[in-house]
Coordinates of C-alpha atoms in Angstrom, one line a residue:
Chain A
X1 CA 0.0 0.0 0.0
X2 CA 1.3 3.4 -0.9
X3 CA 1.8 5.8 2.0
X4 CA -0.7 8.5 2.6
X5 CA 0.4 11.9 1.3
X6 CA -0.1 14.7 3.9
X7 CA 0.6 18.4 4.1
X8 CA -0.1 20.6 7.1
X9 CA 0.7 24.3 7.1
X10 CA -0.3 27.0 9.5
X11 CA -1.4 30.6 9.2
X12 CA -1.8 32.4 12.5
X13 CA -3.3 29.8 14.8
X14 CA -5.2 27.9 12.0
X15 CA -3.7 24.7 10.6
X16 CA -4.6 23.8 7.1
X17 CA -4.3 20.0 6.6
X18 CA -4.6 18.3 3.3
X19 CA -4.2 14.6 2.5
X20 CA -4.3 12.1 -0.4
X21 CA -5.0 8.4 0.1
X22 CA -4.3 5.7 -2.5
X23 CA -7.5 3.7 -2.6
X24 CA -9.7 2.2 -5.4
X25 CA -13.0 3.4 -3.9
X26 CA -15.1 0.9 -5.8
X27 CA -18.8 1.5 -5.6
X28 CA -19.9 -2.1 -6.3
X29 CA -21.8 -0.8 -9.3
X30 CA -19.0 -0.7 -11.8
X31 CA -18.6 -3.5 -14.3
X32 CA -15.1 -4.9 -15.2
X33 CA -14.9 -4.0 -19.0
X34 CA -13.1 -7.3 -19.7
X35 CA -15.3 -9.8 -17.8
X36 CA -18.6 -7.9 -17.7
X37 CA -18.8 -8.8 -14.0
X38 CA -19.5 -6.3 -11.2
X39 CA -16.4 -5.2 -9.3
X40 CA -17.1 -5.8 -5.6
X41 CA -17.5 -2.7 -3.5
X42 CA -14.2 -1.6 -1.8
X43 CA -14.3 1.8 -0.1
X44 CA -13.2 3.6 3.0
X45 CA -15.9 3.7 5.7
X46 CA -14.3 5.7 8.5
X47 CA -11.5 8.2 8.8
X48 CA -10.3 10.0 11.9
X49 CA -7.7 12.7 12.6
X50 CA -6.0 13.8 15.7
X51 CA -3.8 16.8 16.5
X52 CA -1.3 16.1 19.4
X53 CA -3.5 13.1 20.3
X54 CA -6.8 15.1 20.5
X55 CA -9.5 13.9 18.1
X56 CA -10.4 16.8 15.7
X57 CA -12.2 14.9 13.0
X58 CA -14.2 11.7 12.8
X59 CA -16.0 10.9 9.5
X60 CA -18.1 8.3 7.9
X61 CA -17.5 7.9 4.1
X62 CA -19.7 6.2 1.5
X63 CA -19.1 5.0 -2.0
X64 CA -19.5 8.6 -3.4
X65 CA -16.0 9.5 -2.4
X66 CA -13.8 9.6 -5.5
X67 CA -11.0 7.1 -6.2
X68 CA -7.7 8.1 -4.4
X69 CA -9.5 10.3 -1.9
X70 CA -8.6 13.8 -1.1
X71 CA -9.6 15.5 2.2
X72 CA -8.8 18.9 3.6
X73 CA -9.7 20.3 7.0
X74 CA -8.7 23.2 9.3
X75 CA -7.9 23.3 13.0
X76 CA -7.9 26.4 15.1
X77 CA -5.6 26.7 18.1
X78 CA -2.8 24.6 16.5
X79 CA 0.8 25.6 16.2
X80 CA 3.9 24.6 14.2
X81 CA 5.4 21.4 15.4
X82 CA 2.0 19.8 16.4
X83 CA 1.6 16.2 15.3
X84 CA -1.2 15.3 13.0
X85 CA -2.3 11.6 12.7
X86 CA -4.9 10.3 10.2
X87 CA -6.2 6.8 10.2
X88 CA -8.8 5.1 8.0
X89 CA -10.5 1.7 7.7
X90 CA -12.4 0.3 4.7
X91 CA -15.2 -2.1 4.2
X92 CA -12.8 -5.0 3.9
X93 CA -11.1 -4.2 7.2
X94 CA -8.0 -2.8 5.7
X95 CA -6.5 0.2 7.6
X96 CA -3.8 2.7 7.2
X97 CA -2.3 5.4 9.4
X98 CA -0.4 8.5 8.3
X99 CA 1.3 11.2 10.3
X100 CA 2.9 14.6 9.7
X101 CA 4.0 17.6 11.6
X102 CA 2.4 21.0 11.2
X103 CA 5.0 23.1 9.3
X104 CA 5.6 26.8 10.0
Chain B
X1 CA -21.1 -2.6 11.5
X2 CA -18.0 -2.7 9.4
X3 CA -16.1 -5.8 8.4
X4 CA -13.1 -5.1 10.7
X5 CA -15.3 -4.9 13.8
X6 CA -17.3 -7.9 12.8
X7 CA -14.2 -10.0 12.3
X8 CA -12.8 -8.9 15.6
X9 CA -16.0 -9.8 17.3
X10 CA -16.0 -13.2 15.6
X11 CA -12.4 -13.9 16.3
X12 CA -12.0 -12.5 19.7
X13 CA -15.3 -13.6 21.2
X14 CA -16.5 -10.3 22.5
X15 CA -16.0 -6.9 23.8
X16 CA -13.7 -7.9 26.6
X17 CA -11.1 -9.1 24.1
X18 CA -11.4 -5.9 22.1
X19 CA -10.5 -4.1 25.3
X20 CA -7.5 -6.3 25.8
X21 CA -6.4 -5.7 22.2
X22 CA -6.7 -2.0 22.6
X23 CA -4.9 -2.2 25.9
X24 CA -2.1 -4.1 24.3
X25 CA -1.8 -1.5 21.6
X26 CA -2.9 -3.8 18.8
X27 CA -5.8 -1.7 17.7
X28 CA -6.5 2.0 17.3
X29 CA -9.5 2.5 19.6
X30 CA -11.2 5.0 17.4
X31 CA -11.2 2.7 14.4
X32 CA -11.8 -0.6 16.1
X33 CA -15.0 0.9 17.5
X34 CA -15.9 3.0 14.6
X35 CA -19.6 2.9 13.6
X36 CA -20.8 3.1 10.0
X37 CA -24.5 4.0 9.5
X38 CA -25.4 1.5 6.8
X39 CA -29.1 2.5 6.6
X40 CA -28.1 6.2 6.0
X41 CA -25.5 5.2 3.3
X42 CA -27.9 2.7 1.7
X43 CA -30.8 5.2 1.6
X44 CA -32.0 6.0 -1.9
X45 CA -33.4 9.4 -1.1
X46 CA -32.2 12.5 0.7
X47 CA -35.0 12.5 3.3
X48 CA -34.3 8.8 4.2
X49 CA -30.6 9.4 4.6
X50 CA -31.1 12.6 6.6
X51 CA -33.6 10.9 8.9
X52 CA -31.2 7.9 9.4
X53 CA -28.6 10.4 10.7
X54 CA -31.1 12.2 12.9
X55 CA -30.8 15.6 11.1
X56 CA -34.4 16.5 10.5
X57 CA -35.8 20.1 10.2
X58 CA -32.7 21.8 8.8
X59 CA -33.2 25.5 8.2
X60 CA -31.8 27.1 5.0
X61 CA -28.8 29.2 5.8
X62 CA -26.7 31.7 3.9
X63 CA -23.9 31.2 6.4
X64 CA -22.9 27.9 4.6
X65 CA -20.8 28.3 1.5
X66 CA -20.5 25.4 -1.0
X67 CA -17.6 25.7 -3.4
X68 CA -18.0 23.3 -6.4
X69 CA -17.8 23.7 -10.1
X70 CA -20.9 25.0 -12.0
X71 CA -20.3 22.4 -14.6
X72 CA -18.4 19.2 -13.9
X73 CA -17.3 17.7 -17.2
X74 CA -16.5 14.4 -15.4
X75 CA -18.7 13.2 -12.5
X76 CA -16.0 10.8 -11.4
X77 CA -14.1 13.6 -9.6
X78 CA -16.0 16.7 -8.5
X79 CA -14.1 18.9 -5.9
X80 CA -16.4 20.2 -3.2
X81 CA -15.5 22.6 -0.3
X82 CA -18.0 23.3 2.4
X83 CA -17.4 26.3 4.7
X84 CA -19.8 26.9 7.6
X85 CA -19.6 30.3 9.2
X86 CA -22.2 29.4 11.8
X87 CA -20.6 29.6 15.2
X88 CA -20.3 26.3 17.0
X89 CA -20.4 24.2 13.9
X90 CA -19.7 20.7 15.1
X91 CA -20.9 18.5 12.2
X92 CA -21.1 18.6 8.4
X93 CA -23.0 16.2 6.2
X94 CA -22.5 16.1 2.4
X95 CA -25.0 14.7 -0.1
X96 CA -25.3 14.5 -3.9
X97 CA -29.0 14.6 -4.2
X98 CA -29.4 12.7 -7.5
X99 CA -26.8 9.9 -6.8
X100 CA -28.3 6.4 -6.5
X101 CA -27.4 6.7 -2.8
X102 CA -27.2 10.4 -2.0
X103 CA -25.2 10.4 1.2
X104 CA -21.5 11.0 0.4
X105 CA -20.0 11.5 3.9
X106 CA -20.4 13.1 7.3
X107 CA -17.8 14.7 9.5
X108 CA -17.8 15.2 13.3
X109 CA -15.6 18.2 14.1
X110 CA -14.1 18.6 17.6
X111 CA -11.3 20.2 19.6
X112 CA -10.8 23.3 17.4
X113 CA -11.7 21.7 14.0
X114 CA -13.3 24.6 12.1
X115 CA -16.5 24.4 10.1
X116 CA -14.7 23.4 6.9
X117 CA -14.1 20.3 4.8
X118 CA -12.8 19.7 1.3
X119 CA -13.4 16.4 -0.5
X120 CA -13.7 15.1 -4.0
X121 CA -17.0 13.3 -4.8
X122 CA -18.6 11.2 -7.5
X123 CA -21.8 12.5 -9.1
X124 CA -23.9 10.3 -11.3
X125 CA -25.8 13.1 -12.9
X126 CA -26.7 16.8 -12.7
X127 CA -28.2 17.9 -9.4
X128 CA -27.7 19.7 -6.1
X129 CA -24.8 19.1 -3.8
X130 CA -26.2 19.7 -0.4
X131 CA -24.5 20.4 3.0
X132 CA -26.2 19.9 6.3
X133 CA -24.5 21.5 9.3
X134 CA -25.1 21.0 13.0
X135 CA -24.3 23.9 15.3
X136 CA -25.3 24.2 19.0
X137 CA -27.7 21.3 18.5
X138 CA -29.6 22.8 15.5
X139 CA -29.4 21.9 11.9
X140 CA -28.8 24.2 8.9
X141 CA -28.6 23.5 5.2
X142 CA -27.5 24.9 1.8
X143 CA -27.0 23.6 -1.6
X144 CA -25.3 24.3 -4.9
X145 CA -26.4 23.0 -8.3
X146 CA -23.7 21.2 -10.2
X147 CA -24.2 20.3 -13.9
X148 CA -22.6 17.0 -14.7
X149 CA -21.7 16.3 -18.4
X150 CA -20.5 12.7 -17.9
X151 CA -21.8 10.7 -14.9
X152 CA -19.3 9.2 -12.5
X153 CA -21.1 6.4 -10.6
X154 CA -21.4 3.3 -12.8
X155 CA -18.3 3.7 -15.0

């Protein structure tokens, strides 16, 4: 699995966090063009983010999230050097965690 | 209930073992116990999805801004940014009203997270992208119409 790509910058006391995940995000409605069979659903169901161990975001995702998902969010009261950790789990039970440090 | 949780329950024989696994650092507590609202995500209409998430009676609000293209040439990837300027915003739900299952995602925002999320969504056809926001226990909503040239759900 390719690592999550994350970037966290800060302006004043607001951190701007952006991330990209490598994931097929299959809806279960798409047919394989070669076989004509439906490709089984495979999508992220839950994603969470913490800043310095405190939960800032907890989301449920459905099949309407695009392939190789992007997410951006903002956290007030953060500072350069704070640690951001993002974890997801998908409908097959696969998980991944990524972390970065808020840059100045 | 997601597959991970189901497997853990099946393999470990109950909540006590999950506690042990968390204690031993084997599991991330937030994910092991994550809930996924199947009925909301399976809902075929906006009212059903919204009801399943307990977000009834949302009032239209001009304090919610939805940034999305007027015309999305390809519905496979439609960038959407939601900004809620309502003080105390603690939750944002995103729906594509004309998708086969309209609910895209929802976000609980805590500990300084602002009323803002950016994502990229699939849209099957032209229709409103709707946001529902919770702030101080009340629900607010806004939408933006997005024209989709090539749908992005089946293909």
